[in-house]
Amino acid sequence: MIELFRRNRIVLISATLLLVALLMLSVGARSERDDPFAGIVLEVVRPLQVAVVAAVDAVRNIWTSYFALVGVREENERLRRRVLDLEQQLGQRAENERADRRLQELLDYRTGLPGESVPGQIIGRDPLPWSGTVTINKGSSDGIGRNAAVVSQYGVVGQTIATSAHSSRVLLVTDPNSGVDAIVQRSRARGVIKGALDGRCLMKYLQRGDDIVVGDRIVTSGLDGIFPKGITIGEVTGVDLDKRGLLKTADIAPSAPLDRIEEVLVVVQHAEEEAK
Amino acid sequence: MRAIALFTLTALLAVVVQTTVLPMTHLGRPDLLLIICVYLGLHQHSMFGVFGAFLLGYLQDAFSGGVIGLNAFGMCLVFAVVYLTSRRLWVDNAVSKVVVVFLASVVKTVAILALVAVFISEDLWRTIVRYLVLDAAVAAIISPAVFAVLSRTQLLAQVEEE
């Protein structure tokens, strides 16, 4: 009997515990009393639960914060790219509007210009500081030759000094090697415009008695055979007698913004030539 | 004695995990204590195993909010079934253990349903059955990991005792 119990003790004890559990269940189902041992167990485990929940919450907060930050960072990056893109589009649009306006002005000016002219765009500027030339994207294939007048809606720009099939070098009116026959619009006093390289021009060979004052507008005379007559060159900013006191020299501020001009017109045949 | 202390600590940790971490996940409510009970039924054929299973159920009762004795009965039954099974069948590979855990979950749930019907007569079976398969499956899936932890714990207890 004892041997039988010993061999099956696990099963027997299990059966006993099953009965105990049933008894507990039966008592527990009928009474409303709390089990004191369950209360103790809860009290023992509670600090562990609190600690684990706090730890899990902390980890979860870090985790969610991290992902939220990653999300915010990605969104920030995406929005930054979008802003850059829109700014670029906005800049491009404003640029296009300005170009449209400039070209429209140039077109209007072209219609009033005597003879034929070819619009060109400045594609390069002089790499050296001591000369003033620009390169345009039109050349001999467009009918442009050497010594063609280059103008803009603002006034005289310069003249071509070399051409290739699809580009031309333009000597600006501010270059010392440049020479444009000019007159004072008000008094018709005549002189030659030479460049001064510092962004200014000088009107030379004015007679001592010529009537020229600050503020006078200087225009082309049309006598040099290059520039059509009456194109604005600039405005007088100062007048001086030369060393000998025989001739006057006037400082001229070019009317064309030569350092930032982008589009020009090359006069390939003007009225005087047509008349010839 | 160390084995009992380590087992108690493991059981408490399992309760804590089951009552704090698992509800935050979307893994259902796999019964970690049941996995420990199955482990006892497979590897602890001693008084320690039997009383351990009962205490696991009692521990679960203390936290379940139901009537005391419900889970204690279920765990004792699971232990007895697994114990008797392991005496007749060789249950030592991972797959067979997973199957045993799944079936033990089913056995325990059915037993609890029966007890509820007899002693409490609340209409809980719909709620219990709804989660039966999912929770049993999840418990079965995670059981190898829990078994590994328990084996380590047992090994640690043996080493310390030596």
CSV table of C-alpha atoms in Angstrom, one decimal:
chain,number,residue,atom,x,y,z
A,1,MET,CA,0.0,0.0,0.0
A,2,ILE,CA,2.8,2.4,1.0
A,3,GLU,CA,4.7,1.3,-2.1
A,4,LEU,CA,1.7,2.0,-4.3
A,5,PHE,CA,1.4,5.4,-2.7
A,6,ARG,CA,5.1,6.0,-3.2
A,7,ARG,CA,5.0,5.0,-6.8
A,8,ASN,CA,2.0,7.2,-7.6
A,9,ARG,CA,2.6,9.9,-5.1
A,10,ILE,CA,2.8,12.6,-7.7
A,11,VAL,CA,-0.6,11.6,-9.2
A,12,LEU,CA,-2.1,11.2,-5.7
A,13,ILE,CA,-0.8,14.6,-4.5
A,14,SER,CA,-2.0,16.2,-7.7
A,15,ALA,CA,-5.4,14.7,-7.2
A,16,THR,CA,-5.4,16.0,-3.6
A,17,LEU,CA,-4.4,19.4,-4.8
A,18,LEU,CA,-7.1,19.3,-7.4
A,19,LEU,CA,-9.6,18.6,-4.6
A,20,VAL,CA,-8.1,21.4,-2.5
A,21,ALA,CA,-8.5,23.7,-5.5
A,22,LEU,CA,-12.1,22.6,-6.0
A,23,LEU,CA,-12.8,23.2,-2.3
A,24,MET,CA,-11.2,26.7,-2.5
A,25,LEU,CA,-13.3,27.3,-5.5
A,26,SER,CA,-16.4,26.2,-3.9
A,27,VAL,CA,-15.8,28.3,-0.8
A,28,GLY,CA,-14.7,31.2,-2.8
A,29,ALA,CA,-17.7,31.1,-5.1
A,30,ARG,CA,-20.1,31.2,-2.1
A,31,SER,CA,-18.4,33.8,0.1
A,32,GLU,CA,-17.5,37.4,-0.6
A,33,ARG,CA,-14.4,37.4,1.7
A,34,ASP,CA,-11.1,38.3,0.2
A,35,ASP,CA,-8.4,35.7,0.4
A,36,PRO,CA,-5.7,37.0,2.8
A,37,PHE,CA,-2.9,35.1,1.0
A,38,ALA,CA,-3.8,36.6,-2.3
A,39,GLY,CA,-3.6,40.0,-0.7
A,40,ILE,CA,-0.1,39.2,0.5
A,41,VAL,CA,1.0,37.9,-2.9
A,42,LEU,CA,-0.4,41.1,-4.5
A,43,GLU,CA,1.5,43.2,-2.0
A,44,VAL,CA,4.7,41.3,-2.6
A,45,VAL,CA,4.5,41.6,-6.4
A,46,ARG,CA,3.2,45.2,-6.5
A,47,PRO,CA,6.7,46.9,-6.2
A,48,LEU,CA,8.0,44.7,-9.0
A,49,GLN,CA,5.0,45.6,-11.1
A,50,VAL,CA,5.4,49.2,-10.4
A,51,ALA,CA,9.1,49.0,-11.3
A,52,VAL,CA,8.5,47.1,-14.5
A,53,VAL,CA,5.7,49.4,-15.6
A,54,ALA,CA,7.9,52.4,-14.9
A,55,ALA,CA,10.7,50.9,-16.9
A,56,VAL,CA,8.5,49.8,-19.7
A,57,ASP,CA,6.9,53.3,-19.8
A,58,ALA,CA,10.3,54.9,-19.8
A,59,VAL,CA,11.5,52.7,-22.6
A,60,ARG,CA,8.3,53.2,-24.5
A,61,ASN,CA,8.6,57.0,-24.1
A,62,ILE,CA,12.1,57.0,-25.3
A,63,TRP,CA,11.2,54.7,-28.1
A,64,THR,CA,8.2,56.8,-29.2
A,65,SER,CA,10.1,60.0,-28.7
A,66,TYR,CA,12.9,58.7,-30.8
A,67,PHE,CA,10.5,57.7,-33.6
A,68,ALA,CA,8.6,60.9,-33.3
A,69,LEU,CA,11.9,62.8,-33.5
A,70,VAL,CA,13.0,60.7,-36.5
A,71,GLY,CA,9.6,61.4,-38.1
A,72,VAL,CA,9.9,65.1,-37.3
A,73,ARG,CA,13.4,65.2,-38.7
A,74,GLU,CA,12.4,63.4,-41.9
A,75,GLU,CA,9.4,65.7,-42.2
A,76,ASN,CA,11.6,68.7,-41.5
A,77,GLU,CA,14.1,67.6,-44.2
A,78,ARG,CA,11.3,67.0,-46.6
A,79,LEU,CA,9.8,70.4,-45.9
A,80,ARG,CA,13.2,72.1,-46.2
A,81,ARG,CA,13.7,70.5,-49.6
A,82,ARG,CA,10.2,71.6,-50.6
A,83,VAL,CA,10.9,75.2,-49.4
A,84,LEU,CA,14.2,75.2,-51.3
A,85,ASP,CA,12.4,73.9,-54.4
A,86,LEU,CA,9.7,76.4,-54.1
A,87,GLU,CA,12.2,79.2,-53.5
A,88,GLN,CA,14.1,78.1,-56.5
A,89,GLN,CA,10.8,78.1,-58.6
A,90,LEU,CA,9.9,81.5,-57.2
A,91,GLY,CA,13.4,82.8,-58.0
A,92,GLN,CA,13.2,81.3,-61.5
A,93,ARG,CA,9.8,82.8,-62.0
A,94,ALA,CA,10.9,86.2,-60.9
A,95,GLU,CA,14.0,85.9,-63.1
A,96,ASN,CA,11.8,84.9,-66.0
A,97,GLU,CA,9.5,87.9,-65.4
A,98,ARG,CA,12.5,90.3,-65.2
A,99,ALA,CA,13.9,88.8,-68.4
A,100,ASP,CA,10.6,89.1,-70.1
A,101,ARG,CA,10.4,92.7,-69.1
A,102,ARG,CA,13.9,93.4,-70.3
A,103,LEU,CA,13.4,91.7,-73.5
A,104,GLN,CA,10.1,93.5,-74.1
A,105,GLU,CA,11.9,96.8,-73.5
A,106,LEU,CA,14.7,95.7,-75.8
A,107,LEU,CA,12.1,94.7,-78.4
A,108,ASP,CA,10.3,98.1,-78.1
A,109,TYR,CA,13.7,99.8,-78.4
A,110,ARG,CA,14.6,97.7,-81.4
A,111,THR,CA,11.5,98.8,-83.3
A,112,GLY,CA,12.5,102.4,-82.9
A,113,LEU,CA,16.1,101.8,-83.9
A,114,PRO,CA,17.1,102.8,-87.4
A,115,GLY,CA,18.2,99.9,-89.6
A,116,GLU,CA,18.4,96.2,-88.8
A,117,SER,CA,19.6,94.8,-85.5
A,118,VAL,CA,20.2,91.4,-84.0
A,119,PRO,CA,19.4,90.6,-80.4
A,120,GLY,CA,22.1,88.9,-78.5
A,121,GLN,CA,22.8,87.7,-75.0
A,122,ILE,CA,26.0,88.4,-73.1
A,123,ILE,CA,27.6,85.0,-72.4
A,124,GLY,CA,30.9,86.1,-71.0
A,125,ARG,CA,32.8,89.0,-69.5
A,126,ASP,CA,36.3,90.1,-69.7
A,127,PRO,CA,38.5,88.1,-67.3
A,128,LEU,CA,41.0,91.0,-66.9
A,129,PRO,CA,40.3,94.1,-65.0
A,130,TRP,CA,42.2,96.5,-67.3
A,131,SER,CA,40.1,96.0,-70.3
A,132,GLY,CA,36.3,96.1,-70.9
A,133,THR,CA,35.0,93.6,-73.2
A,134,VAL,CA,32.1,91.1,-73.3
A,135,THR,CA,31.2,88.1,-75.4
A,136,ILE,CA,27.8,87.7,-77.0
A,137,ASN,CA,26.1,84.7,-78.4
A,138,LYS,CA,25.7,86.0,-81.9
A,139,GLY,CA,28.4,86.0,-84.6
A,140,SER,CA,29.0,86.2,-88.3
A,141,SER,CA,26.4,83.6,-89.1
A,142,ASP,CA,23.9,86.1,-87.8
A,143,GLY,CA,25.2,88.8,-90.0
A,144,ILE,CA,27.4,90.5,-87.4
A,145,GLY,CA,30.7,91.8,-88.6
A,146,ARG,CA,33.6,93.7,-87.1
A,147,ASN,CA,32.9,97.3,-85.8
A,148,ALA,CA,29.2,96.8,-85.5
A,149,ALA,CA,27.4,99.0,-83.0
A,150,VAL,CA,26.1,97.2,-79.9
A,151,VAL,CA,23.4,99.0,-78.0
A,152,SER,CA,20.6,98.4,-75.5
A,153,GLN,CA,17.4,100.1,-74.5
A,154,TYR,CA,19.5,102.1,-72.0
A,155,GLY,CA,22.0,103.3,-74.5
A,156,VAL,CA,25.3,102.6,-76.2
A,157,VAL,CA,27.1,99.4,-75.0
A,158,GLY,CA,30.1,99.2,-77.3
A,159,GLN,CA,31.2,97.8,-80.7
A,160,THR,CA,32.2,94.5,-81.9
A,161,ILE,CA,36.0,93.9,-82.3
A,162,ALA,CA,36.0,90.3,-83.3
A,163,THR,CA,33.5,87.8,-84.5
A,164,SER,CA,33.3,84.1,-85.0
A,165,ALA,CA,30.4,82.1,-86.5
A,166,HIS,CA,28.3,82.1,-83.4
A,167,SER,CA,29.8,84.7,-81.0
A,168,SER,CA,31.3,88.1,-81.0
A,169,ARG,CA,33.6,90.1,-78.7
A,170,VAL,CA,32.3,93.5,-77.9
A,171,LEU,CA,34.5,96.4,-76.8
A,172,LEU,CA,32.6,98.3,-74.2
A,173,VAL,CA,32.3,102.0,-74.4
A,174,THR,CA,34.1,102.2,-71.1
A,175,ASP,CA,37.3,100.6,-72.5
A,176,PRO,CA,40.1,103.1,-73.1
A,177,ASN,CA,40.5,101.7,-76.6
A,178,SER,CA,36.9,102.5,-77.5
A,179,GLY,CA,36.0,105.6,-79.4
A,180,VAL,CA,32.6,106.9,-80.2
A,181,ASP,CA,31.8,110.1,-82.0
A,182,ALA,CA,29.3,112.0,-79.9
A,183,ILE,CA,27.5,115.2,-79.4
A,184,VAL,CA,25.9,117.1,-76.5
A,185,GLN,CA,22.2,116.7,-77.2
A,186,ARG,CA,21.3,120.2,-76.0
A,187,SER,CA,24.1,122.3,-77.5
A,188,ARG,CA,25.2,119.9,-80.3
A,189,ALA,CA,28.9,120.3,-79.2
A,190,ARG,CA,30.9,117.5,-80.6
A,191,GLY,CA,33.6,115.3,-79.1
A,192,VAL,CA,34.8,111.7,-78.9
A,193,ILE,CA,33.8,109.3,-76.1
A,194,LYS,CA,36.7,107.3,-74.7
A,195,GLY,CA,36.6,104.8,-71.9
A,196,ALA,CA,38.1,105.4,-68.5
A,197,LEU,CA,38.0,101.8,-67.2
A,198,ASP,CA,36.6,102.7,-63.9
A,199,GLY,CA,33.0,102.5,-65.2
A,200,ARG,CA,33.1,106.0,-66.5
A,201,CYS,CA,33.7,107.6,-69.9
A,202,LEU,CA,35.4,110.8,-71.0
A,203,MET,CA,34.2,113.1,-73.7
A,204,LYS,CA,37.4,114.5,-75.2
A,205,TYR,CA,38.3,117.0,-77.8
A,206,LEU,CA,35.6,119.5,-76.8
A,207,GLN,CA,36.4,123.1,-77.7
A,208,ARG,CA,37.1,125.5,-75.0
A,209,GLY,CA,34.0,127.5,-75.9
A,210,ASP,CA,31.7,124.5,-76.3
A,211,ASP,CA,28.5,124.7,-74.2
A,212,ILE,CA,28.5,121.7,-72.0
A,213,VAL,CA,27.4,121.5,-68.4
A,214,VAL,CA,26.8,118.8,-65.8
A,215,GLY,CA,23.6,117.0,-66.5
A,216,ASP,CA,23.8,117.3,-70.3
A,217,ARG,CA,22.8,114.2,-72.2
A,218,ILE,CA,25.4,112.9,-74.6
A,219,VAL,CA,24.2,111.0,-77.7
A,220,THR,CA,25.9,109.5,-80.7
A,221,SER,CA,26.6,111.8,-83.7
A,222,GLY,CA,26.3,109.0,-86.3
A,223,LEU,CA,29.5,110.4,-88.0
A,224,ASP,CA,31.8,107.6,-87.1
A,225,GLY,CA,29.9,105.2,-89.4
A,226,ILE,CA,29.4,102.7,-86.7
A,227,PHE,CA,26.6,104.0,-84.4
A,228,PRO,CA,23.4,105.3,-85.6
A,229,LYS,CA,22.7,108.9,-84.8
A,230,GLY,CA,21.0,109.9,-81.6
A,231,ILE,CA,21.6,106.9,-79.4
A,232,THR,CA,22.1,107.9,-75.7
A,233,ILE,CA,25.6,107.4,-74.4
A,234,GLY,CA,25.4,108.9,-71.0
A,235,GLU,CA,25.1,112.0,-68.9
A,236,VAL,CA,27.7,114.6,-68.1
A,237,THR,CA,28.9,114.5,-64.5
A,238,GLY,CA,31.8,116.9,-64.6
A,239,VAL,CA,33.6,119.3,-67.0
A,240,ASP,CA,37.3,120.2,-67.0
A,241,LEU,CA,39.7,122.2,-69.1
A,242,ASP,CA,42.8,120.2,-70.1
A,243,LYS,CA,46.3,121.2,-69.0
A,244,ARG,CA,46.9,123.6,-71.7
A,245,GLY,CA,43.5,125.2,-71.3
A,246,LEU,CA,42.6,124.8,-75.0
A,247,LEU,CA,40.2,121.8,-74.8
A,248,LYS,CA,37.6,120.6,-72.5
A,249,THR,CA,37.1,117.1,-71.2
A,250,ALA,CA,33.8,116.0,-69.7
A,251,ASP,CA,33.2,113.1,-67.4
A,252,ILE,CA,30.4,110.9,-68.6
A,253,ALA,CA,28.3,108.3,-66.7
A,254,PRO,CA,27.2,105.7,-69.2
A,255,SER,CA,23.5,105.3,-69.3
A,256,ALA,CA,23.7,101.6,-69.9
A,257,PRO,CA,24.5,99.5,-66.8
A,258,LEU,CA,27.4,97.8,-68.5
A,259,ASP,CA,28.4,95.7,-65.5
A,260,ARG,CA,25.1,94.0,-65.3
A,261,ILE,CA,23.5,94.2,-68.7
A,262,GLU,CA,22.5,90.9,-70.1
A,263,GLU,CA,20.8,91.5,-73.4
A,264,VAL,CA,22.0,93.7,-76.2
A,265,LEU,CA,21.2,94.6,-79.8
A,266,VAL,CA,23.8,94.5,-82.5
A,267,VAL,CA,23.1,97.0,-85.3
A,268,VAL,CA,24.1,95.1,-88.4
A,269,GLN,CA,23.0,97.8,-90.9
A,270,HIS,CA,21.8,101.3,-89.9
A,271,ALA,CA,20.0,103.9,-91.8
A,272,GLU,CA,23.1,105.8,-92.9
A,273,GLU,CA,24.5,102.6,-94.5
A,274,GLU,CA,21.2,101.9,-96.0
A,275,ALA,CA,21.1,105.4,-97.5
A,276,LYS,CA,24.6,104.8,-99.0
B,1,MET,CA,16.2,25.5,-1.3
B,2,ARG,CA,18.0,27.7,-3.9
B,3,ALA,CA,16.0,25.9,-6.6
B,4,ILE,CA,12.7,26.9,-4.8
B,5,ALA,CA,13.9,30.5,-4.4
B,6,LEU,CA,14.9,30.7,-8.1
B,7,PHE,CA,11.7,29.1,-9.2
B,8,THR,CA,9.7,31.5,-7.0
B,9,LEU,CA,11.6,34.5,-8.4
B,10,THR,CA,11.0,33.2,-12.0
B,11,ALA,CA,7.3,32.7,-11.3
B,12,LEU,CA,7.0,36.2,-9.9
B,13,LEU,CA,8.9,37.7,-12.8
B,14,ALA,CA,6.6,35.8,-15.2
B,15,VAL,CA,3.5,37.2,-13.3
B,16,VAL,CA,5.0,40.7,-13.5
B,17,VAL,CA,5.7,40.3,-17.3
B,18,GLN,CA,2.3,38.8,-17.9
B,19,THR,CA,0.5,41.6,-16.0
B,20,THR,CA,2.6,44.5,-17.2
B,21,VAL,CA,4.5,44.0,-20.4
B,22,LEU,CA,2.3,41.6,-22.4
B,23,PRO,CA,-0.9,43.6,-22.1
B,24,MET,CA,1.0,46.5,-23.8
B,25,THR,CA,1.8,44.3,-26.8
B,26,HIS,CA,-0.5,43.0,-29.4
B,27,LEU,CA,0.5,39.4,-28.8
B,28,GLY,CA,-2.6,38.5,-26.9
B,29,ARG,CA,-2.2,37.2,-23.3
B,30,PRO,CA,-0.1,34.1,-23.6
B,31,ASP,CA,0.0,32.3,-20.2
B,32,LEU,CA,3.6,32.3,-19.1
B,33,LEU,CA,2.8,30.6,-15.9
B,34,LEU,CA,1.2,27.8,-17.8
B,35,ILE,CA,4.4,27.3,-19.7
B,36,ILE,CA,6.3,27.1,-16.4
B,37,CYS,CA,3.7,24.6,-15.2
B,38,VAL,CA,4.2,22.5,-18.4
B,39,TYR,CA,8.0,22.7,-17.7
B,40,LEU,CA,7.4,21.4,-14.2
B,41,GLY,CA,5.2,18.6,-15.5
B,42,LEU,CA,7.9,17.6,-18.0
B,43,HIS,CA,11.0,18.0,-15.9
B,44,GLN,CA,10.1,18.2,-12.2
B,45,HIS,CA,8.6,14.9,-11.2
B,46,SER,CA,8.7,15.6,-7.6
B,47,MET,CA,6.7,17.2,-4.7
B,48,PHE,CA,8.3,20.5,-5.7
B,49,GLY,CA,6.8,20.1,-9.2
B,50,VAL,CA,3.3,19.3,-7.9
B,51,PHE,CA,3.1,22.1,-5.3
B,52,GLY,CA,4.9,24.4,-7.7
B,53,ALA,CA,2.1,23.9,-10.2
B,54,PHE,CA,-0.6,24.5,-7.5
B,55,LEU,CA,1.2,27.7,-6.4
B,56,LEU,CA,1.5,28.9,-9.9
B,57,GLY,CA,-2.3,28.6,-10.3
B,58,TYR,CA,-2.8,30.2,-6.9
B,59,LEU,CA,-0.6,33.1,-7.9
B,60,GLN,CA,-2.6,33.5,-11.1
B,61,ASP,CA,-5.8,33.4,-9.1
B,62,ALA,CA,-4.4,36.2,-6.9
B,63,PHE,CA,-3.9,38.4,-10.0
B,64,SER,CA,-6.8,37.3,-12.1
B,65,GLY,CA,-9.6,38.8,-10.2
B,66,GLY,CA,-11.7,35.7,-10.4
B,67,VAL,CA,-12.6,33.1,-7.8
B,68,ILE,CA,-9.6,31.7,-5.9
B,69,GLY,CA,-9.0,28.1,-6.9
B,70,LEU,CA,-10.0,28.3,-10.5
B,71,ASN,CA,-6.5,28.6,-12.0
B,72,ALA,CA,-5.0,26.5,-9.2
B,73,PHE,CA,-7.2,23.7,-10.3
B,74,GLY,CA,-6.4,24.3,-13.9
B,75,MET,CA,-2.6,24.3,-13.3
B,76,CYS,CA,-2.8,21.2,-11.1
B,77,LEU,CA,-4.7,19.5,-13.9
B,78,VAL,CA,-2.2,20.6,-16.5
B,79,PHE,CA,0.6,19.4,-14.4
B,80,ALA,CA,-1.0,16.0,-13.9
B,81,VAL,CA,-1.8,15.6,-17.6
B,82,VAL,CA,1.7,16.6,-18.7
B,83,TYR,CA,3.3,14.5,-16.0
B,84,LEU,CA,1.3,11.4,-17.1
B,85,THR,CA,2.0,12.2,-20.7
B,86,SER,CA,5.7,12.6,-20.2
B,87,ARG,CA,5.9,9.3,-18.5
B,88,ARG,CA,4.5,7.5,-21.5
B,89,LEU,CA,5.6,9.7,-24.4
B,90,TRP,CA,9.1,11.0,-25.1
B,91,VAL,CA,8.6,14.8,-25.1
B,92,ASP,CA,12.1,16.3,-25.4
B,93,ASN,CA,12.3,18.1,-28.7
B,94,ALA,CA,11.2,21.7,-29.3
B,95,VAL,CA,8.3,20.8,-31.6
B,96,SER,CA,6.8,18.3,-29.2
B,97,LYS,CA,7.1,20.8,-26.4
B,98,VAL,CA,5.4,23.5,-28.4
B,99,VAL,CA,2.5,21.0,-29.2
B,100,VAL,CA,2.3,20.1,-25.5
B,101,VAL,CA,2.1,23.7,-24.4
B,102,PHE,CA,-0.6,24.4,-27.0
B,103,LEU,CA,-2.6,21.3,-25.8
B,104,ALA,CA,-2.1,22.2,-22.2
B,105,SER,CA,-3.5,25.7,-22.9
B,106,VAL,CA,-6.6,24.1,-24.4
B,107,VAL,CA,-6.9,21.6,-21.5
B,108,LYS,CA,-6.6,24.4,-18.9
B,109,THR,CA,-9.1,26.6,-20.7
B,110,VAL,CA,-11.6,23.8,-21.1
B,111,ALA,CA,-11.2,22.9,-17.4
B,112,ILE,CA,-11.7,26.5,-16.4
B,113,LEU,CA,-14.8,26.7,-18.6
B,114,ALA,CA,-16.2,23.6,-17.0
B,115,LEU,CA,-15.6,25.0,-13.5
B,116,VAL,CA,-17.0,28.3,-14.3
B,117,ALA,CA,-20.1,26.6,-15.6
B,118,VAL,CA,-20.5,24.5,-12.5
B,119,PHE,CA,-19.5,26.9,-9.7
B,120,ILE,CA,-19.9,30.4,-11.0
B,121,SER,CA,-22.4,30.0,-13.9
B,122,GLU,CA,-21.4,33.3,-15.4
B,123,ASP,CA,-21.6,33.3,-19.2
B,124,LEU,CA,-17.8,33.6,-19.6
B,125,TRP,CA,-17.3,30.9,-22.2
B,126,ARG,CA,-17.7,33.2,-25.2
B,127,THR,CA,-15.0,35.5,-23.9
B,128,ILE,CA,-12.7,32.7,-22.9
B,129,VAL,CA,-13.1,30.7,-26.2
B,130,ARG,CA,-12.6,33.9,-28.2
B,131,TYR,CA,-9.0,34.1,-27.0
B,132,LEU,CA,-8.4,30.4,-26.6
B,133,VAL,CA,-6.7,29.5,-29.8
B,134,LEU,CA,-4.8,32.8,-30.2
B,135,ASP,CA,-3.4,32.8,-26.7
B,136,ALA,CA,-2.7,29.0,-26.8
B,137,ALA,CA,-0.8,29.5,-30.1
B,138,VAL,CA,1.2,32.5,-28.8
B,139,ALA,CA,2.0,30.6,-25.6
B,140,ALA,CA,3.2,27.6,-27.7
B,141,ILE,CA,5.3,29.8,-29.9
B,142,ILE,CA,7.1,31.5,-27.1
B,143,SER,CA,7.4,28.4,-25.0
B,144,PRO,CA,10.9,27.4,-26.3
B,145,ALA,CA,12.3,30.7,-25.1
B,146,VAL,CA,10.6,30.3,-21.7
B,147,PHE,CA,11.9,26.7,-21.5
B,148,ALA,CA,15.4,27.9,-22.3
B,149,VAL,CA,15.2,30.4,-19.4
B,150,LEU,CA,13.8,27.8,-17.0
B,151,SER,CA,16.5,25.3,-18.0
B,152,ARG,CA,19.2,28.0,-17.3
B,153,THR,CA,17.6,28.7,-14.0
B,154,GLN,CA,17.5,25.1,-13.1
B,155,LEU,CA,21.1,24.7,-14.2
B,156,LEU,CA,22.1,27.7,-12.1
B,157,ALA,CA,20.3,26.3,-9.1
B,158,GLN,CA,22.1,22.9,-9.4
B,159,VAL,CA,25.5,24.6,-9.9
B,160,GLU,CA,24.9,26.7,-6.8
B,161,GLU,CA,23.8,23.7,-4.8
B,162,GLU,CA,26.9,21.7,-5.8
